[in-house]
Coordinates of N, CA and C in Angstrom, one line a residue:
M5 N -59.2 59.6 -57.9 CA -59.8 59.5 -56.7 C -58.5 60.1 -55.7
A6 N -59.0 60.5 -54.8 CA -57.9 61.0 -53.8 C -57.9 60.2 -53.1
T7 N -56.6 59.9 -52.4 CA -56.1 58.8 -51.5 C -55.7 59.2 -49.9
N8 N -56.1 58.8 -49.3 CA -55.8 59.4 -47.5 C -54.4 58.4 -47.2
I9 N -53.4 59.1 -46.5 CA -52.3 58.4 -46.1 C -52.8 57.9 -45.3
W10 N -53.5 57.5 -44.4 CA -54.1 56.8 -43.6 C -54.8 55.5 -43.7
T11 N -55.3 55.1 -44.7 CA -55.8 54.2 -45.2 C -54.6 53.0 -46.6
G12 N -54.9 52.0 -46.0 CA -54.1 50.9 -46.7 C -55.2 50.2 -47.8
T13 N -54.8 49.1 -47.8 CA -56.3 48.1 -48.8 C -56.6 47.3 -47.8
I14 N -56.9 47.1 -46.6 CA -57.8 46.5 -46.0 C -57.8 47.3 -44.4
V15 N -56.9 47.9 -44.3 CA -57.2 48.9 -42.9 C -57.1 50.4 -42.7
R16 N -57.7 51.0 -42.3 CA -57.1 52.5 -41.8 C -57.1 52.6 -40.6
L17 N -56.3 54.3 -40.4 CA -55.8 54.1 -39.0 C -56.6 55.5 -38.5
R18 N -57.1 55.5 -37.3 CA -58.1 56.5 -37.2 C -57.8 57.1 -35.6
P19 N -58.2 58.3 -35.5 CA -58.5 58.1 -33.4 C -59.0 57.5 -32.9
V20 N -59.2 57.6 -32.0 CA -60.0 56.1 -31.0 C -61.2 57.4 -30.6
I21 N -62.4 56.6 -30.7 CA -63.7 57.6 -30.7 C -64.4 56.8 -29.3
T22 N -65.5 57.8 -28.6 CA -65.6 57.4 -27.3 C -66.7 56.0 -27.4
S23 N -67.3 55.8 -28.6 CA -68.2 54.3 -28.5 C -67.2 53.2 -28.9
D24 N -66.1 53.5 -29.0 CA -65.1 52.1 -29.0 C -65.0 50.9 -28.1
W25 N -65.6 52.3 -26.5 CA -64.9 51.7 -25.3 C -65.5 50.4 -25.2
K26 N -66.3 49.8 -25.9 CA -67.0 48.0 -25.9 C -66.1 47.4 -26.0
E27 N -65.6 47.7 -27.4 CA -64.3 46.6 -28.0 C -63.4 46.2 -27.2
F28 N -62.8 47.8 -26.5 CA -61.4 47.4 -25.6 C -61.8 47.3 -24.4
H29 N -63.1 46.7 -24.2 CA -63.1 46.4 -23.0 C -63.2 44.9 -23.1
E30 N -63.8 44.8 -23.9 CA -64.2 43.3 -24.5 C -62.7 42.6 -24.8
N31 N -61.8 43.1 -25.1 CA -60.3 42.7 -25.6 C -59.8 43.0 -24.1
D32 N -59.7 43.8 -23.3 CA -59.3 43.5 -21.6 C -59.4 42.4 -20.9
Q33 N -60.6 41.3 -21.4 CA -60.7 40.1 -21.0 C -60.0 39.0 -21.1
D34 N -58.9 39.5 -22.3 CA -57.7 38.6 -22.7 C -56.9 38.7 -22.3
S35 N -56.6 37.7 -20.7 CA -55.4 38.4 -20.3 C -53.8 37.4 -20.8
E36 N -54.1 36.2 -21.9 CA -53.0 35.8 -22.6 C -52.7 37.0 -23.8
G37 N -53.4 37.5 -24.2 CA -53.4 38.5 -25.4 C -52.3 39.9 -24.8
A38 N -53.2 40.6 -23.4 CA -52.4 41.6 -22.5 C -51.3 41.3 -22.3
R39 N -50.9 39.8 -22.0 CA -49.7 39.6 -21.9 C -48.5 39.5 -23.1
L40 N -48.7 39.2 -24.1 CA -48.2 39.2 -25.0 C -47.6 40.5 -25.4
S41 N -48.8 41.6 -25.5 CA -48.7 43.0 -26.3 C -47.9 43.9 -25.2
D42 N -48.2 43.6 -23.7 CA -48.2 44.5 -22.7 C -47.7 44.0 -21.2
S43 N -49.1 44.0 -20.5 CA -48.8 43.4 -19.4 C -50.7 43.4 -18.8
I44 N -50.4 42.6 -17.8 CA -51.8 42.1 -17.3 C -52.1 42.9 -16.4
Y45 N -53.1 43.5 -16.4 CA -53.4 45.0 -15.4 C -54.4 44.6 -14.8
F46 N -55.1 45.0 -13.6 CA -56.3 44.9 -12.5 C -57.3 45.5 -13.1
P47 N -58.7 44.3 -13.0 CA -59.8 44.5 -13.9 C -59.9 45.6 -13.7
R48 N -61.1 46.4 -15.4 CA -61.6 47.4 -15.3 C -62.8 47.5 -15.2
S49 N -63.9 48.6 -14.4 CA -65.3 48.6 -15.0 C -65.4 48.8 -16.1
E50 N -66.6 48.6 -16.7 CA -67.3 49.1 -18.1 C -67.1 50.6 -17.9
D51 N -67.3 51.5 -16.7 CA -67.5 53.0 -16.6 C -66.1 53.3 -16.6
G52 N -65.1 52.5 -16.3 CA -63.7 52.9 -16.4 C -63.0 52.9 -17.7
T53 N -63.4 51.8 -18.1 CA -62.9 51.7 -19.5 C -63.7 53.0 -20.6
K54 N -64.7 53.5 -20.3 CA -65.2 54.3 -20.8 C -64.7 55.7 -20.0
D55 N -64.7 56.1 -19.3 CA -63.4 56.9 -18.8 C -62.4 57.3 -19.7
W56 N -61.9 55.8 -19.8 CA -60.3 55.9 -20.6 C -60.7 56.2 -22.0
A57 N -61.3 55.7 -23.0 CA -61.8 56.1 -23.7 C -62.3 57.9 -23.8
E58 N -62.8 58.2 -23.2 CA -62.8 59.8 -23.5 C -61.7 59.8 -23.0
R59 N -60.9 59.8 -21.9 CA -59.3 60.9 -22.1 C -58.8 60.3 -23.3
T60 N -58.9 59.1 -24.0 CA -58.0 58.8 -25.1 C -58.0 59.8 -26.4
V61 N -59.8 60.0 -26.4 CA -60.6 60.8 -27.7 C -59.7 62.4 -27.3
S62 N -59.7 62.8 -26.2 CA -59.2 63.8 -25.7 C -58.0 64.6 -26.0
N63 N -57.0 63.2 -25.9 CA -55.5 63.4 -25.6 C -54.9 61.8 -26.7
A64 N -55.4 62.0 -28.0 CA -55.3 60.9 -28.8 C -53.3 61.3 -29.2
S65 N -52.9 62.5 -29.1 CA -51.5 62.5 -29.0 C -50.8 63.9 -28.6
K66 N -49.7 63.5 -28.5 CA -48.9 64.8 -27.7 C -48.0 64.8 -28.3
G67 N -47.6 66.1 -29.1 CA -46.3 66.1 -30.4 C -46.6 65.0 -31.2
D68 N -45.4 64.0 -31.2 CA -45.6 62.9 -32.5 C -46.1 61.6 -32.0
N69 N -46.3 61.4 -30.2 CA -46.6 60.2 -29.8 C -48.2 60.3 -29.8
V70 N -48.6 58.9 -30.4 CA -50.5 59.1 -30.9 C -50.7 57.6 -30.3
F71 N -51.8 57.5 -29.8 CA -52.9 56.2 -29.9 C -53.6 56.5 -30.7
L72 N -53.8 55.3 -32.1 CA -54.3 55.5 -33.1 C -55.2 54.1 -33.1
A73 N -56.9 54.1 -33.7 CA -57.5 52.6 -33.7 C -57.0 52.1 -35.3
I74 N -56.9 50.8 -35.6 CA -57.3 50.2 -36.1 C -58.4 49.5 -36.8
E75 N -59.1 49.9 -37.9 CA -60.2 49.5 -38.4 C -60.0 48.9 -39.4
T76 N -60.8 48.1 -40.1 CA -61.3 47.7 -41.5 C -61.9 48.4 -42.1
L77 N -61.4 48.3 -43.5 CA -62.3 49.2 -44.3 C -64.0 49.5 -44.2
E78 N -64.0 48.2 -44.0 CA -65.7 47.9 -43.6 C -66.1 48.4 -42.3
G79 N -64.9 49.3 -41.6 CA -65.6 49.9 -40.3 C -65.6 49.3 -39.0
T80 N -65.1 48.2 -39.0 CA -64.6 46.8 -37.7 C -63.7 47.1 -37.2
L81 N -63.7 47.7 -36.0 CA -62.4 47.9 -35.1 C -61.6 46.6 -34.5
V82 N -60.4 46.5 -35.2 CA -59.5 45.7 -34.8 C -58.6 45.7 -33.5
G83 N -57.8 46.8 -33.5 CA -57.0 46.9 -32.3 C -56.3 48.2 -32.6
S84 N -55.2 48.7 -32.3 CA -54.9 49.7 -31.7 C -53.3 49.9 -32.3
I85 N -52.9 51.2 -32.4 CA -51.6 51.4 -32.9 C -50.9 52.2 -32.0
T86 N -49.6 52.4 -31.7 CA -49.1 53.3 -30.8 C -47.5 54.0 -31.4
A87 N -47.3 55.0 -31.3 CA -45.6 55.6 -32.0 C -45.4 56.3 -30.4
S88 N -44.7 56.1 -29.8 CA -43.7 56.4 -28.7 C -42.4 56.6 -28.3
S89 N -41.9 57.2 -27.6 CA -40.6 57.6 -26.8 C -40.3 58.3 -28.6
C90 N -41.0 59.3 -29.1 CA -40.6 59.9 -30.4 C -39.6 61.1 -30.2
D91 N -38.2 61.4 -30.8 CA -37.3 62.1 -30.5 C -37.1 62.5 -32.1
T92 N -37.4 64.0 -32.0 CA -37.3 64.5 -32.9 C -35.8 64.8 -33.8
R93 N -35.0 65.0 -32.6 CA -33.6 65.4 -32.6 C -32.7 63.9 -33.2
N94 N -33.3 63.1 -33.0 CA -32.5 61.8 -33.5 C -33.1 60.9 -34.5
G95 N -34.3 61.3 -34.7 CA -35.1 60.6 -35.8 C -35.6 59.1 -35.5
T96 N -35.6 59.0 -34.2 CA -36.3 57.3 -33.5 C -37.7 57.8 -32.6
F97 N -38.2 56.6 -33.0 CA -39.6 56.5 -32.4 C -39.3 55.0 -31.7
K98 N -40.8 54.8 -31.2 CA -41.1 52.9 -30.8 C -42.4 53.2 -31.3
Y99 N -42.8 51.9 -31.7 CA -44.0 51.7 -31.9 C -44.9 50.6 -31.1
G100 N -45.9 50.5 -31.2 CA -46.5 49.5 -30.4 C -47.9 49.0 -31.4
V101 N -48.4 47.7 -31.2 CA -49.6 47.3 -31.8 C -50.1 46.5 -31.1
A102 N -51.6 46.6 -31.1 CA -52.1 45.5 -30.4 C -53.4 45.0 -31.2
L103 N -53.9 43.5 -31.8 CA -54.7 43.5 -32.0 C -55.9 42.8 -31.5
F104 N -56.9 43.0 -31.2 CA -58.1 41.8 -30.5 C -57.7 40.7 -31.7
R105 N -57.9 39.4 -30.6 CA -57.6 38.1 -30.6 C -57.9 37.5 -32.2
K106 N -59.3 37.8 -32.1 CA -60.3 37.3 -33.2 C -60.1 38.0 -34.4
H107 N -58.8 38.9 -34.3 CA -58.6 39.3 -36.0 C -57.0 39.4 -36.3
W108 N -56.3 38.2 -35.1 CA -55.0 38.0 -35.5 C -54.8 37.2 -36.8
R109 N -53.4 37.6 -37.2 CA -53.2 36.9 -38.6 C -54.0 36.9 -39.8
K110 N -54.5 38.3 -39.9 CA -55.3 38.4 -41.3 C -54.5 39.9 -42.1
G111 N -53.4 40.2 -42.1 CA -52.7 41.2 -42.4 C -52.7 42.6 -41.8
Y112 N -53.7 42.8 -41.0 CA -54.1 43.9 -40.4 C -53.0 44.6 -39.8
A113 N -52.6 43.8 -38.5 CA -51.1 44.7 -38.2 C -50.1 44.6 -39.1
S114 N -49.6 44.2 -40.5 CA -48.8 44.3 -40.9 C -49.1 45.6 -41.9
E115 N -50.0 46.0 -42.3 CA -50.6 46.8 -43.3 C -50.6 48.2 -42.0
A116 N -50.8 48.1 -40.7 CA -51.3 49.0 -40.0 C -49.8 49.7 -39.7
I117 N -48.9 49.0 -39.4 CA -47.0 49.3 -38.9 C -47.1 50.2 -40.5
R118 N -47.0 49.6 -41.6 CA -46.8 49.8 -42.7 C -47.2 51.5 -43.0
I119 N -48.5 51.6 -42.6 CA -48.7 53.0 -42.9 C -48.1 54.2 -41.7
L120 N -48.4 53.3 -40.6 CA -47.6 54.2 -39.8 C -46.1 54.8 -40.3
L121 N -45.3 53.6 -40.5 CA -44.1 53.7 -40.8 C -43.9 54.7 -41.7
R122 N -44.9 54.5 -43.1 CA -44.9 55.4 -44.1 C -44.8 56.8 -43.3
Y123 N -45.9 57.4 -42.7 CA -46.3 58.6 -42.1 C -44.6 59.0 -41.8
Y124 N -44.0 58.3 -40.6 CA -43.4 58.9 -40.0 C -41.9 58.8 -40.5
F125 N -41.7 58.2 -41.6 CA -40.6 58.2 -42.3 C -40.5 59.4 -43.5
E126 N -42.0 59.1 -44.3 CA -41.9 60.3 -45.2 C -42.3 61.1 -45.1
E127 N -43.1 61.9 -44.1 CA -43.8 63.0 -43.4 C -43.1 63.9 -42.3
L128 N -42.7 63.0 -41.3 CA -42.2 63.7 -40.4 C -40.4 63.4 -40.2
R129 N -39.9 63.0 -41.0 CA -38.4 62.9 -41.2 C -38.0 62.1 -40.1
Y130 N -38.7 60.7 -39.5 CA -37.9 60.4 -38.9 C -37.3 58.9 -39.7
C131 N -36.2 58.2 -39.1 CA -35.2 57.8 -40.0 C -35.1 56.2 -39.3
K132 N -35.9 55.9 -38.0 CA -35.4 54.4 -37.8 C -37.0 54.3 -36.6
A133 N -37.2 53.2 -36.5 CA -38.5 52.8 -35.6 C -37.7 51.5 -34.8
N134 N -38.3 51.4 -33.4 CA -37.9 50.4 -32.9 C -39.6 49.2 -32.2
A135 N -39.0 48.1 -31.8 CA -40.2 47.5 -31.5 C -39.7 46.9 -30.6
Y136 N -40.2 46.9 -29.1 CA -39.9 45.7 -28.5 C -40.8 44.5 -28.0
V137 N -40.3 43.5 -28.1 CA -40.8 42.3 -27.9 C -40.5 41.1 -26.7
Y138 N -41.5 40.5 -26.5 CA -40.9 39.6 -25.0 C -40.7 38.2 -25.8
S139 N -39.4 37.8 -24.8 CA -39.0 36.8 -25.6 C -39.7 35.5 -25.1
F140 N -40.6 35.4 -25.2 CA -41.6 34.6 -25.0 C -42.8 34.4 -26.2
N141 N -42.7 35.4 -26.5 CA -43.7 36.0 -28.1 C -43.2 35.7 -29.2
D142 N -43.3 34.4 -29.3 CA -42.7 33.9 -30.5 C -42.8 34.3 -31.8
G143 N -44.5 34.7 -31.9 CA -45.3 35.0 -32.9 C -45.1 36.5 -33.5
S144 N -44.6 37.6 -32.4 CA -44.1 38.9 -32.7 C -42.9 38.7 -32.9
R145 N -41.9 37.8 -32.6 CA -40.3 37.8 -32.6 C -40.6 37.5 -34.6
A146 N -41.4 36.6 -35.3 CA -41.2 35.7 -36.5 C -41.9 37.4 -37.2
W147 N -42.9 37.9 -36.4 CA -43.5 38.8 -37.1 C -42.4 39.9 -37.6
Q148 N -42.0 40.8 -36.8 CA -40.6 42.0 -36.7 C -39.9 41.7 -37.8
E149 N -39.3 40.2 -37.8 CA -38.5 39.7 -38.7 C -39.2 39.4 -40.5
H150 N -40.1 38.9 -40.5 CA -41.1 39.3 -41.4 C -40.9 40.8 -42.2
L151 N -41.4 41.5 -41.1 CA -41.2 42.8 -41.9 C -39.9 43.6 -42.3
G152 N -38.9 43.1 -41.5 CA -37.6 43.2 -42.3 C -37.3 44.0 -41.2
F153 N -37.5 43.9 -39.9 CA -36.9 44.4 -38.6 C -35.9 43.3 -38.4
V154 N -35.1 44.2 -37.7 CA -33.5 43.4 -37.3 C -33.4 43.5 -35.8
Q155 N -33.1 42.6 -35.6 CA -32.8 42.6 -33.9 C -31.4 43.4 -33.5
G156 N -31.7 44.2 -32.7 CA -30.6 45.1 -32.5 C -30.3 45.0 -31.0
G157 N -30.8 44.4 -29.9 CA -30.2 43.9 -28.7 C -31.5 43.1 -28.0
I158 N -30.7 43.1 -26.8 CA -31.6 42.0 -25.6 C -31.4 42.5 -24.6
L159 N -32.7 43.1 -24.0 CA -32.6 43.5 -22.5 C -32.8 42.0 -21.7
R160 N -32.4 42.0 -20.8 CA -32.1 40.7 -20.0 C -32.9 40.8 -18.8
E161 N -33.6 40.1 -18.9 CA -34.8 40.0 -17.6 C -35.4 41.1 -16.9
M162 N -36.1 42.0 -18.5 CA -37.0 42.9 -18.2 C -38.3 43.1 -17.7
I163 N -38.8 42.0 -18.2 CA -40.0 41.5 -18.0 C -40.3 40.7 -16.9
F164 N -41.4 40.8 -15.7 CA -41.9 39.8 -14.8 C -43.4 39.4 -15.4
T165 N -43.2 37.7 -15.5 CA -44.7 37.5 -15.6 C -44.7 36.0 -15.7
K166 N -45.8 35.4 -15.1 CA -46.2 34.0 -15.0 C -44.9 33.3 -14.0
G167 N -44.6 34.1 -13.4 CA -43.7 33.9 -12.1 C -42.3 33.8 -12.0
K168 N -42.0 34.5 -13.6 CA -40.3 34.2 -13.7 C -39.9 35.7 -14.5
H169 N -39.0 36.0 -14.6 CA -38.5 37.3 -15.7 C -38.3 36.4 -16.9
Y170 N -38.2 37.1 -17.9 CA -37.8 37.1 -19.6 C -37.0 38.4 -19.8
D171 N -36.7 37.8 -21.1 CA -35.9 39.0 -21.6 C -36.7 39.7 -22.7
E172 N -36.2 41.1 -23.4 CA -36.8 41.7 -24.1 C -36.2 41.9 -25.2
Y173 N -36.8 41.7 -26.6 CA -35.7 42.0 -27.5 C -36.3 43.1 -27.8
V174 N -35.5 43.9 -28.9 CA -35.0 45.3 -29.1 C -34.8 45.2 -30.7
Y175 N -35.9 45.2 -31.7 CA -35.9 45.5 -33.1 C -36.1 46.9 -33.9
G176 N -35.2 46.9 -34.7 CA -35.3 48.1 -35.5 C -35.4 48.1 -37.1
Q177 N -35.6 49.2 -37.2 CA -35.9 49.1 -38.8 C -35.7 50.9 -39.2
T178 N -34.8 50.8 -40.1 CA -34.5 52.5 -40.7 C -35.1 52.5 -42.0
T179 N -34.7 53.8 -42.7 CA -35.5 53.7 -44.0 C -34.1 53.4 -44.9
R180 N -33.2 53.0 -43.9 CA -31.7 52.5 -44.8 C -31.9 50.8 -45.2
L181 N -33.1 50.4 -44.7 CA -33.1 48.6 -44.9 C -34.0 48.4 -46.0
P182 N -33.6 48.0 -47.3 CA -34.5 47.8 -48.6 C -35.7 47.5 -47.8
Y183 N -36.1 46.0 -47.7 CA -37.3 45.4 -47.4 C -38.3 46.3 -47.5
I184 N -38.5 46.7 -46.2 CA -39.8 47.8 -45.6 C -39.8 49.2 -46.6
W185 N -38.8 49.4 -46.9 CA -38.6 50.7 -47.2 C -39.4 50.6 -49.0
N186 N -38.8 49.5 -49.7 CA -39.8 49.2 -50.9 C -41.2 48.7 -50.5
C187 N -41.6 48.0 -49.8 CA -42.8 47.5 -49.3 C -43.7 48.8 -49.0
L188 N -42.9 50.2 -48.2 CA -43.7 51.1 -48.0 C -43.8 52.3 -49.3
R189 N -42.7 52.5 -50.0 CA -42.9 53.1 -51.2 C -44.3 52.5 -52.3
S190 N -44.2 51.2 -52.6 CA -45.2 50.4 -53.4 C -46.8 50.4 -52.4
S191 N -47.0 50.5 -51.6 CA -48.2 50.6 -50.9 C -48.9 51.7 -50.8

């Protein structure tokens, strides 16, 4: 049986499709989830979310920068993952993942990042992935470390939310770090 590089044991990465708008719109109502992964934005209408989904379908990738949906093997949309700030000269990129709250702590995010890293490291010749985590997001910080990412720096007072400034932690993973590389090779 042929395997697909974008499919793991519990999730697959795929392009966003127009009909995904409803799940993304529902997720937009989770302000605390938005704060943890990005920012709280102004409210968006259903039509606005439909327009966003249509634009995302048309512009899913620019070069190696990509926005992908994460879905279970059963076809349930559970979140999204991005690769951005792709620098082919230096072999570095930044990734971000956002799961819908009801799908947290089920292993979906871990497998999604392993799939993404395997593709960027083994197919596109990148050698380092960076993740930026807000200092108040203890769960994401612990998750980065569990995946074998190493904290490489602290950007002081980069994020303003809840009425004050917070630090942003920079985590990195290279092809030379054995934990994740072994996980990538065995999955």
